Amino acid sequence: MENILSFNNVSLRKGARTILSDISWKFRENEQWAVLGLNGSGKTSLLNVIMGYHYPSDGEVTVLGNNFGKTNLQELRKEIGFVSTSLDRFSQLTNNEKVEEIIVSGKFASFGLYENVSPMDWAKADSLLDSFRLSYLKGKLFHLLSQGEKRRVLIARSLMSDPKVLILDEPCTGLDILSREEVLHLTKEVIGKDRHLIFVTHHIEELVKEITHVLLLHEGKVVAAGPKVDVLDADLLSKTFEVPVKVRWEEERPWLTIKTPVV
């Protein structure tokens, strides 16, 4: 089975500080992964390494058959869709753009349209709006949308380039329950079709049944990595989140309960 990505003893340091330490992780075809950990556990740094924004201090990284140090990272990034609340920093560029313009810009990995857009590109944006049940938003300015609508539009945008890997970095942050469930339903729909998911979150209840594997991070180190049913263990999660927890399963989704009050 082909590896979608591979980390082999990867470490990342900034000055005297170690951000990631000896990370080994294999993500294979037909797997869909979630990454869990506290703030500061190394999740964002891990994503930055995958995207080629940070180069590892030690170890080897391979993404979609591309060995870092021997590949064009800018071209590789076109095969990776990325949705994150960190994209909010581009709000000055996006607020006064129409929804369909936001979506089309995903083909060029830009915010704002600086290249010629073909009729086929506009048609694809319309198709994504339709398949995500967002056609009613066509022509609306991005800043007029709800937070849930914005998040769904950005997921549609990430698919304009038909990425092989889709990274959803805490896509439900700041959403109410209804908007969260709409985003999670959308997540189910975009998994597969030769597309592989990395879903980053603090909350195990966001792990829909289609997610098959989980990576747990704590202080820049791997606590566990493997099939979801094995890794979502109370002891492993207690170590990851630094509080004693229990895990139960309902509607094929895991749910976490704190065993004792946190003082």
PDB file of C-alpha atoms in Angstrom:
ATOM      1  CA  MET A   1       0.000   0.000   0.000  1.00  0.00           C
ATOM      2  CA  GLU A   2       1.386   3.430  -0.964  1.00  0.00           C
ATOM      3  CA  ASN A   3       2.195   5.982   1.733  1.00  0.00           C
ATOM      4  CA  ILE A   4       0.318   9.273   1.436  1.00  0.00           C
ATOM      5  CA  LEU A   5       2.832  10.803   3.799  1.00  0.00           C
ATOM      6  CA  SER A   6       5.651   9.557   5.949  1.00  0.00           C
ATOM      7  CA  PHE A   7       7.549  11.107   8.853  1.00  0.00           C
ATOM      8  CA  ASN A   8      10.713   9.254   9.802  1.00  0.00           C
ATOM      9  CA  ASN A   9      12.228  10.415  13.136  1.00  0.00           C
ATOM     10  CA  VAL A  10      11.328  14.034  12.415  1.00  0.00           C
ATOM     11  CA  SER A  11      12.272  16.783  14.851  1.00  0.00           C
ATOM     12  CA  LEU A  12      11.743  20.527  14.577  1.00  0.00           C
ATOM     13  CA  ARG A  13      13.649  23.057  16.632  1.00  0.00           C
ATOM     14  CA  LYS A  14      13.490  26.837  16.851  1.00  0.00           C
ATOM     15  CA  GLY A  15      16.579  28.103  18.581  1.00  0.00           C
ATOM     16  CA  ALA A  16      16.947  26.154  21.811  1.00  0.00           C
ATOM     17  CA  ARG A  17      13.287  25.130  21.808  1.00  0.00           C
ATOM     18  CA  THR A  18      12.201  21.720  20.507  1.00  0.00           C
ATOM     19  CA  ILE A  19       8.761  21.955  18.874  1.00  0.00           C
ATOM     20  CA  LEU A  20       8.487  18.421  17.492  1.00  0.00           C
ATOM     21  CA  SER A  21      10.554  15.543  18.798  1.00  0.00           C
ATOM     22  CA  ASP A  22      11.296  12.292  16.969  1.00  0.00           C
ATOM     23  CA  ILE A  23       7.967  12.055  15.109  1.00  0.00           C
ATOM     24  CA  SER A  24       7.456   8.837  13.165  1.00  0.00           C
ATOM     25  CA  TRP A  25       4.134   8.515  11.346  1.00  0.00           C
ATOM     26  CA  LYS A  26       2.927   6.691   8.260  1.00  0.00           C
ATOM     27  CA  PHE A  27      -0.332   7.657   6.537  1.00  0.00           C
ATOM     28  CA  ARG A  28      -1.309   5.063   3.940  1.00  0.00           C
ATOM     29  CA  GLU A  29      -3.792   4.926   1.094  1.00  0.00           C
ATOM     30  CA  ASN A  30      -7.436   4.444   2.093  1.00  0.00           C
ATOM     31  CA  GLU A  31      -6.794   5.846   5.565  1.00  0.00           C
ATOM     32  CA  GLN A  32      -8.373   9.039   6.911  1.00  0.00           C
ATOM     33  CA  TRP A  33      -6.602  10.627   9.879  1.00  0.00           C
ATOM     34  CA  ALA A  34      -7.405  12.918  12.777  1.00  0.00           C
ATOM     35  CA  VAL A  35      -4.741  14.722  14.814  1.00  0.00           C
ATOM     36  CA  LEU A  36      -5.578  15.449  18.462  1.00  0.00           C
ATOM     37  CA  GLY A  37      -3.719  17.389  21.122  1.00  0.00           C
ATOM     38  CA  LEU A  38      -3.799  20.368  23.447  1.00  0.00           C
ATOM     39  CA  ASN A  39      -2.862  23.876  22.345  1.00  0.00           C
ATOM     40  CA  GLY A  40       0.918  23.930  22.115  1.00  0.00           C
ATOM     41  CA  SER A  41       1.168  20.188  21.527  1.00  0.00           C
ATOM     42  CA  GLY A  42       2.705  20.668  18.071  1.00  0.00           C
ATOM     43  CA  LYS A  43      -0.336  20.234  15.821  1.00  0.00           C
ATOM     44  CA  THR A  44       0.155  23.470  13.870  1.00  0.00           C
ATOM     45  CA  SER A  45       3.890  22.858  13.521  1.00  0.00           C
ATOM     46  CA  LEU A  46       3.166  19.374  12.206  1.00  0.00           C
ATOM     47  CA  LEU A  47       0.867  20.870   9.545  1.00  0.00           C
ATOM     48  CA  ASN A  48       3.492  23.469   8.631  1.00  0.00           C
ATOM     49  CA  VAL A  49       5.993  20.685   8.039  1.00  0.00           C
ATOM     50  CA  ILE A  50       3.510  18.803   5.833  1.00  0.00           C
ATOM     51  CA  MET A  51       2.883  21.978   3.816  1.00  0.00           C
ATOM     52  CA  GLY A  52       6.609  22.667   3.534  1.00  0.00           C
ATOM     53  CA  TYR A  53       6.454  25.949   5.451  1.00  0.00           C
ATOM     54  CA  HIS A  54       8.813  24.550   8.109  1.00  0.00           C
ATOM     55  CA  TYR A  55      11.716  22.295   7.202  1.00  0.00           C
ATOM     56  CA  PRO A  56      12.527  19.579   9.753  1.00  0.00           C
ATOM     57  CA  SER A  57      15.689  19.953  11.800  1.00  0.00           C
ATOM     58  CA  ASP A  58      16.174  16.186  11.702  1.00  0.00           C
ATOM     59  CA  GLY A  59      14.589  13.230   9.951  1.00  0.00           C
ATOM     60  CA  GLU A  60      12.892  12.655   6.613  1.00  0.00           C
ATOM     61  CA  VAL A  61       9.491  13.774   5.335  1.00  0.00           C
ATOM     62  CA  THR A  62       7.747  12.382   2.262  1.00  0.00           C
ATOM     63  CA  VAL A  63       4.363  13.695   1.069  1.00  0.00           C
ATOM     64  CA  LEU A  64       2.573  12.148  -1.929  1.00  0.00           C
ATOM     65  CA  GLY A  65       5.814  10.503  -3.008  1.00  0.00           C
ATOM     66  CA  ASN A  66       7.769  13.770  -2.790  1.00  0.00           C
ATOM     67  CA  ASN A  67      10.863  13.637  -0.612  1.00  0.00           C
ATOM     68  CA  PHE A  68      11.464  17.013   1.033  1.00  0.00           C
ATOM     69  CA  GLY A  69      14.722  18.505  -0.148  1.00  0.00           C
ATOM     70  CA  LYS A  70      14.266  16.940  -3.571  1.00  0.00           C
ATOM     71  CA  THR A  71      10.963  18.395  -4.714  1.00  0.00           C
ATOM     72  CA  ASN A  72       9.252  21.636  -5.718  1.00  0.00           C
ATOM     73  CA  LEU A  73       7.247  22.497  -2.605  1.00  0.00           C
ATOM     74  CA  GLN A  74       5.175  25.154  -4.353  1.00  0.00           C
ATOM     75  CA  GLU A  75       3.923  22.582  -6.857  1.00  0.00           C
ATOM     76  CA  LEU A  76       3.326  20.048  -4.080  1.00  0.00           C
ATOM     77  CA  ARG A  77       1.133  22.529  -2.182  1.00  0.00           C
ATOM     78  CA  LYS A  78      -1.259  22.608  -5.145  1.00  0.00           C
ATOM     79  CA  GLU A  79      -2.076  18.970  -4.327  1.00  0.00           C
ATOM     80  CA  ILE A  80      -2.952  19.827  -0.717  1.00  0.00           C
ATOM     81  CA  GLY A  81      -6.197  21.566   0.207  1.00  0.00           C
ATOM     82  CA  PHE A  82      -6.043  23.586   3.417  1.00  0.00           C
ATOM     83  CA  VAL A  83      -8.836  25.070   5.542  1.00  0.00           C
ATOM     84  CA  SER A  84      -8.063  26.783   8.835  1.00  0.00           C
ATOM     85  CA  THR A  85      -9.284  29.621  11.007  1.00  0.00           C
ATOM     86  CA  SER A  86      -5.787  31.030  10.440  1.00  0.00           C
ATOM     87  CA  LEU A  87      -7.032  32.019   6.979  1.00  0.00           C
ATOM     88  CA  ASP A  88      -9.051  34.728   8.724  1.00  0.00           C
ATOM     89  CA  ARG A  89      -5.931  36.894   8.487  1.00  0.00           C
ATOM     90  CA  PHE A  90      -6.783  37.345   4.806  1.00  0.00           C
ATOM     91  CA  SER A  91     -10.195  38.821   5.653  1.00  0.00           C
ATOM     92  CA  GLN A  92      -9.266  42.239   4.228  1.00  0.00           C
ATOM     93  CA  LEU A  93      -8.850  40.532   0.858  1.00  0.00           C
ATOM     94  CA  THR A  94     -11.900  38.278   1.075  1.00  0.00           C
ATOM     95  CA  ASN A  95     -14.618  40.308   2.811  1.00  0.00           C
ATOM     96  CA  ASN A  96     -15.747  42.182  -0.304  1.00  0.00           C
ATOM     97  CA  GLU A  97     -15.391  39.286  -2.732  1.00  0.00           C
ATOM     98  CA  LYS A  98     -18.357  37.301  -3.930  1.00  0.00           C
ATOM     99  CA  VAL A  99     -18.709  33.706  -2.784  1.00  0.00           C
ATOM    100  CA  GLU A 100     -18.014  32.254  -6.224  1.00  0.00           C
ATOM    101  CA  GLU A 101     -14.866  34.400  -6.510  1.00  0.00           C
ATOM    102  CA  ILE A 102     -13.624  33.019  -3.184  1.00  0.00           C
ATOM    103  CA  ILE A 103     -14.176  29.470  -4.414  1.00  0.00           C
ATOM    104  CA  VAL A 104     -12.497  29.978  -7.796  1.00  0.00           C
ATOM    105  CA  SER A 105      -9.430  31.523  -6.140  1.00  0.00           C
ATOM    106  CA  GLY A 106      -8.715  28.090  -4.652  1.00  0.00           C
ATOM    107  CA  LYS A 107      -7.492  26.901  -8.044  1.00  0.00           C
ATOM    108  CA  PHE A 108      -4.690  29.444  -7.901  1.00  0.00           C
ATOM    109  CA  ALA A 109      -3.947  29.093  -4.164  1.00  0.00           C
ATOM    110  CA  SER A 110      -4.514  32.837  -3.801  1.00  0.00           C
ATOM    111  CA  PHE A 111      -6.930  35.190  -2.109  1.00  0.00           C
ATOM    112  CA  GLY A 112      -8.062  37.540  -4.824  1.00  0.00           C
ATOM    113  CA  LEU A 113      -8.139  36.731  -8.536  1.00  0.00           C
ATOM    114  CA  TYR A 114      -4.995  37.753 -10.358  1.00  0.00           C
ATOM    115  CA  GLU A 115      -5.156  35.281 -13.247  1.00  0.00           C
ATOM    116  CA  ASN A 116      -7.613  34.647 -16.042  1.00  0.00           C
ATOM    117  CA  VAL A 117     -10.530  32.482 -14.991  1.00  0.00           C
ATOM    118  CA  SER A 118     -11.896  30.173 -17.651  1.00  0.00           C
ATOM    119  CA  PRO A 119     -15.585  29.387 -18.193  1.00  0.00           C
ATOM    120  CA  MET A 120     -14.768  25.848 -17.004  1.00  0.00           C
ATOM    121  CA  ASP A 121     -13.451  27.253 -13.722  1.00  0.00           C
ATOM    122  CA  TRP A 122     -16.646  29.234 -13.111  1.00  0.00           C
ATOM    123  CA  ALA A 123     -18.692  26.149 -13.990  1.00  0.00           C
ATOM    124  CA  LYS A 124     -16.712  24.086 -11.483  1.00  0.00           C
ATOM    125  CA  ALA A 125     -17.318  26.713  -8.789  1.00  0.00           C
ATOM    126  CA  ASP A 126     -21.046  26.539  -9.551  1.00  0.00           C
ATOM    127  CA  SER A 127     -20.904  22.755  -9.299  1.00  0.00           C
ATOM    128  CA  LEU A 128     -19.197  22.951  -5.892  1.00  0.00           C
ATOM    129  CA  LEU A 129     -21.792  25.453  -4.671  1.00  0.00           C
ATOM    130  CA  ASP A 130     -24.518  23.089  -5.813  1.00  0.00           C
ATOM    131  CA  SER A 131     -22.968  19.933  -4.325  1.00  0.00           C
ATOM    132  CA  PHE A 132     -22.379  21.698  -0.989  1.00  0.00           C
ATOM    133  CA  ARG A 133     -25.954  23.031  -1.035  1.00  0.00           C
ATOM    134  CA  LEU A 134     -24.651  26.597  -1.099  1.00  0.00           C
ATOM    135  CA  SER A 135     -26.114  27.807  -4.395  1.00  0.00           C
ATOM    136  CA  TYR A 136     -28.313  30.279  -2.512  1.00  0.00           C
ATOM    137  CA  LEU A 137     -25.127  32.179  -1.606  1.00  0.00           C
ATOM    138  CA  LYS A 138     -24.020  32.860  -5.176  1.00  0.00           C
ATOM    139  CA  GLY A 139     -23.417  36.564  -5.702  1.00  0.00           C
ATOM    140  CA  LYS A 140     -23.284  37.356  -1.977  1.00  0.00           C
ATOM    141  CA  LEU A 141     -20.303  39.118  -0.435  1.00  0.00           C
ATOM    142  CA  PHE A 142     -18.238  36.888   1.821  1.00  0.00           C
ATOM    143  CA  HIS A 143     -18.448  39.153   4.876  1.00  0.00           C
ATOM    144  CA  LEU A 144     -22.250  38.869   4.904  1.00  0.00           C
ATOM    145  CA  LEU A 145     -22.149  35.109   5.520  1.00  0.00           C
ATOM    146  CA  SER A 146     -22.526  33.354   8.870  1.00  0.00           C
ATOM    147  CA  GLN A 147     -19.458  31.668  10.357  1.00  0.00           C
ATOM    148  CA  GLY A 148     -20.787  28.254   9.361  1.00  0.00           C
ATOM    149  CA  GLU A 149     -21.423  29.378   5.788  1.00  0.00           C
ATOM    150  CA  LYS A 150     -17.942  30.888   5.572  1.00  0.00           C
ATOM    151  CA  ARG A 151     -16.369  27.645   6.740  1.00  0.00           C
ATOM    152  CA  ARG A 152     -18.321  25.601   4.177  1.00  0.00           C
ATOM    153  CA  VAL A 153     -17.383  28.026   1.390  1.00  0.00           C
ATOM    154  CA  LEU A 154     -13.708  27.710   2.344  1.00  0.00           C
ATOM    155  CA  ILE A 155     -13.965  23.913   2.217  1.00  0.00           C
ATOM    156  CA  ALA A 156     -15.483  24.224  -1.266  1.00  0.00           C
ATOM    157  CA  ARG A 157     -12.631  26.581  -2.186  1.00  0.00           C
ATOM    158  CA  SER A 158     -10.072  24.010  -1.047  1.00  0.00           C
ATOM    159  CA  LEU A 159     -11.471  21.488  -3.544  1.00  0.00           C
ATOM    160  CA  MET A 160     -11.112  23.695  -6.646  1.00  0.00           C
ATOM    161  CA  SER A 161      -7.675  22.195  -7.347  1.00  0.00           C
ATOM    162  CA  ASP A 162      -8.835  18.584  -6.776  1.00  0.00           C
ATOM    163  CA  PRO A 163      -6.330  18.067  -3.948  1.00  0.00           C
ATOM    164  CA  LYS A 164      -5.149  14.585  -3.051  1.00  0.00           C
ATOM    165  CA  VAL A 165      -4.819  15.595   0.598  1.00  0.00           C
ATOM    166  CA  LEU A 166      -7.309  17.837   2.412  1.00  0.00           C
ATOM    167  CA  ILE A 167      -6.269  19.398   5.737  1.00  0.00           C
ATOM    168  CA  LEU A 168      -9.099  20.691   7.915  1.00  0.00           C
ATOM    169  CA  ASP A 169      -7.479  22.516  10.818  1.00  0.00           C
ATOM    170  CA  GLU A 170     -10.036  22.898  13.615  1.00  0.00           C
ATOM    171  CA  PRO A 171     -12.837  23.610  11.104  1.00  0.00           C
ATOM    172  CA  CYS A 172     -15.536  23.677  13.790  1.00  0.00           C
ATOM    173  CA  THR A 173     -13.916  26.295  16.030  1.00  0.00           C
ATOM    174  CA  GLY A 174     -16.384  29.039  16.952  1.00  0.00           C
ATOM    175  CA  LEU A 175     -19.398  27.320  15.400  1.00  0.00           C
ATOM    176  CA  ASP A 176     -22.710  26.609  17.102  1.00  0.00           C
ATOM    177  CA  ILE A 177     -23.980  23.034  17.251  1.00  0.00           C
ATOM    178  CA  LEU A 178     -26.024  23.237  14.043  1.00  0.00           C
ATOM    179  CA  SER A 179     -23.170  24.807  12.050  1.00  0.00           C
ATOM    180  CA  ARG A 180     -20.722  22.281  13.486  1.00  0.00           C
ATOM    181  CA  GLU A 181     -22.872  19.358  12.389  1.00  0.00           C
ATOM    182  CA  GLU A 182     -23.264  20.886   8.909  1.00  0.00           C
ATOM    183  CA  VAL A 183     -19.477  21.100   8.587  1.00  0.00           C
ATOM    184  CA  LEU A 184     -19.045  17.542   9.871  1.00  0.00           C
ATOM    185  CA  HIS A 185     -21.647  16.279   7.397  1.00  0.00           C
ATOM    186  CA  LEU A 186     -19.716  18.018   4.654  1.00  0.00           C
ATOM    187  CA  THR A 187     -16.525  16.377   5.902  1.00  0.00           C
ATOM    188  CA  LYS A 188     -18.102  12.967   5.350  1.00  0.00           C
ATOM    189  CA  GLU A 189     -18.953  13.892   1.779  1.00  0.00           C
ATOM    190  CA  VAL A 190     -15.462  15.051   0.780  1.00  0.00           C
ATOM    191  CA  ILE A 191     -13.665  11.989   2.179  1.00  0.00           C
ATOM    192  CA  GLY A 192     -12.716   9.409  -0.413  1.00  0.00           C
ATOM    193  CA  LYS A 193     -12.823   9.872  -4.172  1.00  0.00           C
ATOM    194  CA  ASP A 194      -9.006   9.587  -4.182  1.00  0.00           C
ATOM    195  CA  ARG A 195      -8.866  12.235  -1.470  1.00  0.00           C
ATOM    196  CA  HIS A 196      -7.283  11.772   1.948  1.00  0.00           C
ATOM    197  CA  LEU A 197      -8.148  13.774   5.048  1.00  0.00           C
ATOM    198  CA  ILE A 198      -6.162  15.190   7.958  1.00  0.00           C
ATOM    199  CA  PHE A 199      -8.693  16.517  10.474  1.00  0.00           C
ATOM    200  CA  VAL A 200      -7.188  18.514  13.354  1.00  0.00           C
ATOM    201  CA  THR A 201      -9.226  19.116  16.485  1.00  0.00           C
ATOM    202  CA  HIS A 202      -9.329  19.202  20.295  1.00  0.00           C
ATOM    203  CA  HIS A 203     -12.702  17.452  20.410  1.00  0.00           C
ATOM    204  CA  ILE A 204     -13.054  13.708  19.835  1.00  0.00           C
ATOM    205  CA  GLU A 205     -16.825  14.012  19.261  1.00  0.00           C
ATOM    206  CA  GLU A 206     -15.998  15.680  15.924  1.00  0.00           C
ATOM    207  CA  LEU A 207     -14.482  12.439  14.630  1.00  0.00           C
ATOM    208  CA  VAL A 208     -17.094  11.142  12.206  1.00  0.00           C
ATOM    209  CA  LYS A 209     -17.163   7.418  11.479  1.00  0.00           C
ATOM    210  CA  GLU A 210     -15.354   7.896   8.151  1.00  0.00           C
ATOM    211  CA  ILE A 211     -12.167   8.910  10.011  1.00  0.00           C
ATOM    212  CA  THR A 212     -10.249   5.679  10.441  1.00  0.00           C
ATOM    213  CA  HIS A 213      -7.018   6.594  12.256  1.00  0.00           C
ATOM    214  CA  VAL A 214      -5.864   8.994  14.966  1.00  0.00           C
ATOM    215  CA  LEU A 215      -2.534  10.597  15.872  1.00  0.00           C
ATOM    216  CA  LEU A 216      -2.227  11.850  19.461  1.00  0.00           C
ATOM    217  CA  LEU A 217       0.341  14.575  20.202  1.00  0.00           C
ATOM    218  CA  HIS A 218       1.584  15.815  23.549  1.00  0.00           C
ATOM    219  CA  GLU A 219       4.393  18.337  23.987  1.00  0.00           C
ATOM    220  CA  GLY A 220       5.641  17.707  20.474  1.00  0.00           C
ATOM    221  CA  LYS A 221       5.812  13.928  20.838  1.00  0.00           C
ATOM    222  CA  VAL A 222       3.599  11.127  19.567  1.00  0.00           C
ATOM    223  CA  VAL A 223       1.544   9.536  22.328  1.00  0.00           C
ATOM    224  CA  ALA A 224      -0.036   7.025  19.947  1.00  0.00           C
ATOM    225  CA  ALA A 225      -0.883   6.606  16.271  1.00  0.00           C
ATOM    226  CA  GLY A 226      -3.075   3.989  14.688  1.00  0.00           C
ATOM    227  CA  PRO A 227      -6.651   2.794  14.128  1.00  0.00           C
ATOM    228  CA  LYS A 228      -9.237   5.000  15.798  1.00  0.00           C
ATOM    229  CA  VAL A 229     -10.764   2.269  17.952  1.00  0.00           C
ATOM    230  CA  ASP A 230      -7.351   1.453  19.442  1.00  0.00           C
ATOM    231  CA  VAL A 231      -6.015   4.981  19.945  1.00  0.00           C
ATOM    232  CA  LEU A 232      -9.143   6.547  21.467  1.00  0.00           C
ATOM    233  CA  ASP A 233      -8.357   4.835  24.732  1.00  0.00           C
ATOM    234  CA  ALA A 234      -9.047   6.486  28.085  1.00  0.00           C
ATOM    235  CA  ASP A 235      -5.476   6.118  29.325  1.00  0.00           C
ATOM    236  CA  LEU A 236      -3.927   7.467  26.107  1.00  0.00           C
ATOM    237  CA  LEU A 237      -6.350  10.379  25.962  1.00  0.00           C
ATOM    238  CA  SER A 238      -5.781  11.167  29.642  1.00  0.00           C
ATOM    239  CA  LYS A 239      -2.072  11.453  28.904  1.00  0.00           C
ATOM    240  CA  THR A 240      -2.738  13.564  25.811  1.00  0.00           C
ATOM    241  CA  PHE A 241      -5.130  16.008  27.504  1.00  0.00           C
ATOM    242  CA  GLU A 242      -3.504  15.928  30.969  1.00  0.00           C
ATOM    243  CA  VAL A 243      -6.798  15.170  32.733  1.00  0.00           C
ATOM    244  CA  PRO A 244      -8.378  11.806  33.592  1.00  0.00           C
ATOM    245  CA  VAL A 245     -11.105  11.028  31.064  1.00  0.00           C
ATOM    246  CA  LYS A 246     -13.612   8.382  30.061  1.00  0.00           C
ATOM    247  CA  VAL A 247     -14.616   7.544  26.489  1.00  0.00           C
ATOM    248  CA  ARG A 248     -17.999   6.339  25.307  1.00  0.00           C
ATOM    249  CA  TRP A 249     -19.331   5.686  21.801  1.00  0.00           C
ATOM    250  CA  GLU A 250     -22.720   6.873  20.545  1.00  0.00           C
ATOM    251  CA  GLU A 251     -23.985   7.005  16.950  1.00  0.00           C
ATOM    252  CA  GLU A 252     -20.571   5.678  15.846  1.00  0.00           C
ATOM    253  CA  ARG A 253     -18.847   8.742  17.293  1.00  0.00           C
ATOM    254  CA  PRO A 254     -16.639   8.925  20.385  1.00  0.00           C
ATOM    255  CA  TRP A 255     -17.480  11.222  23.290  1.00  0.00           C
ATOM    256  CA  LEU A 256     -15.226  12.285  26.140  1.00  0.00           C
ATOM    257  CA  THR A 257     -16.130  12.851  29.783  1.00  0.00           C
ATOM    258  CA  ILE A 258     -13.839  14.246  32.485  1.00  0.00           C
ATOM    259  CA  LYS A 259     -13.601  11.776  35.368  1.00  0.00           C
ATOM    260  CA  THR A 260     -12.892  14.301  38.097  1.00  0.00           C
ATOM    261  CA  PRO A 261     -13.163  18.093  38.268  1.00  0.00           C
ATOM    262  CA  VAL A 262     -10.082  19.968  37.098  1.00  0.00           C
ATOM    263  CA  VAL A 263      -8.722  22.135  39.927  1.00  0.00           C
TER     264      VAL A 263
END
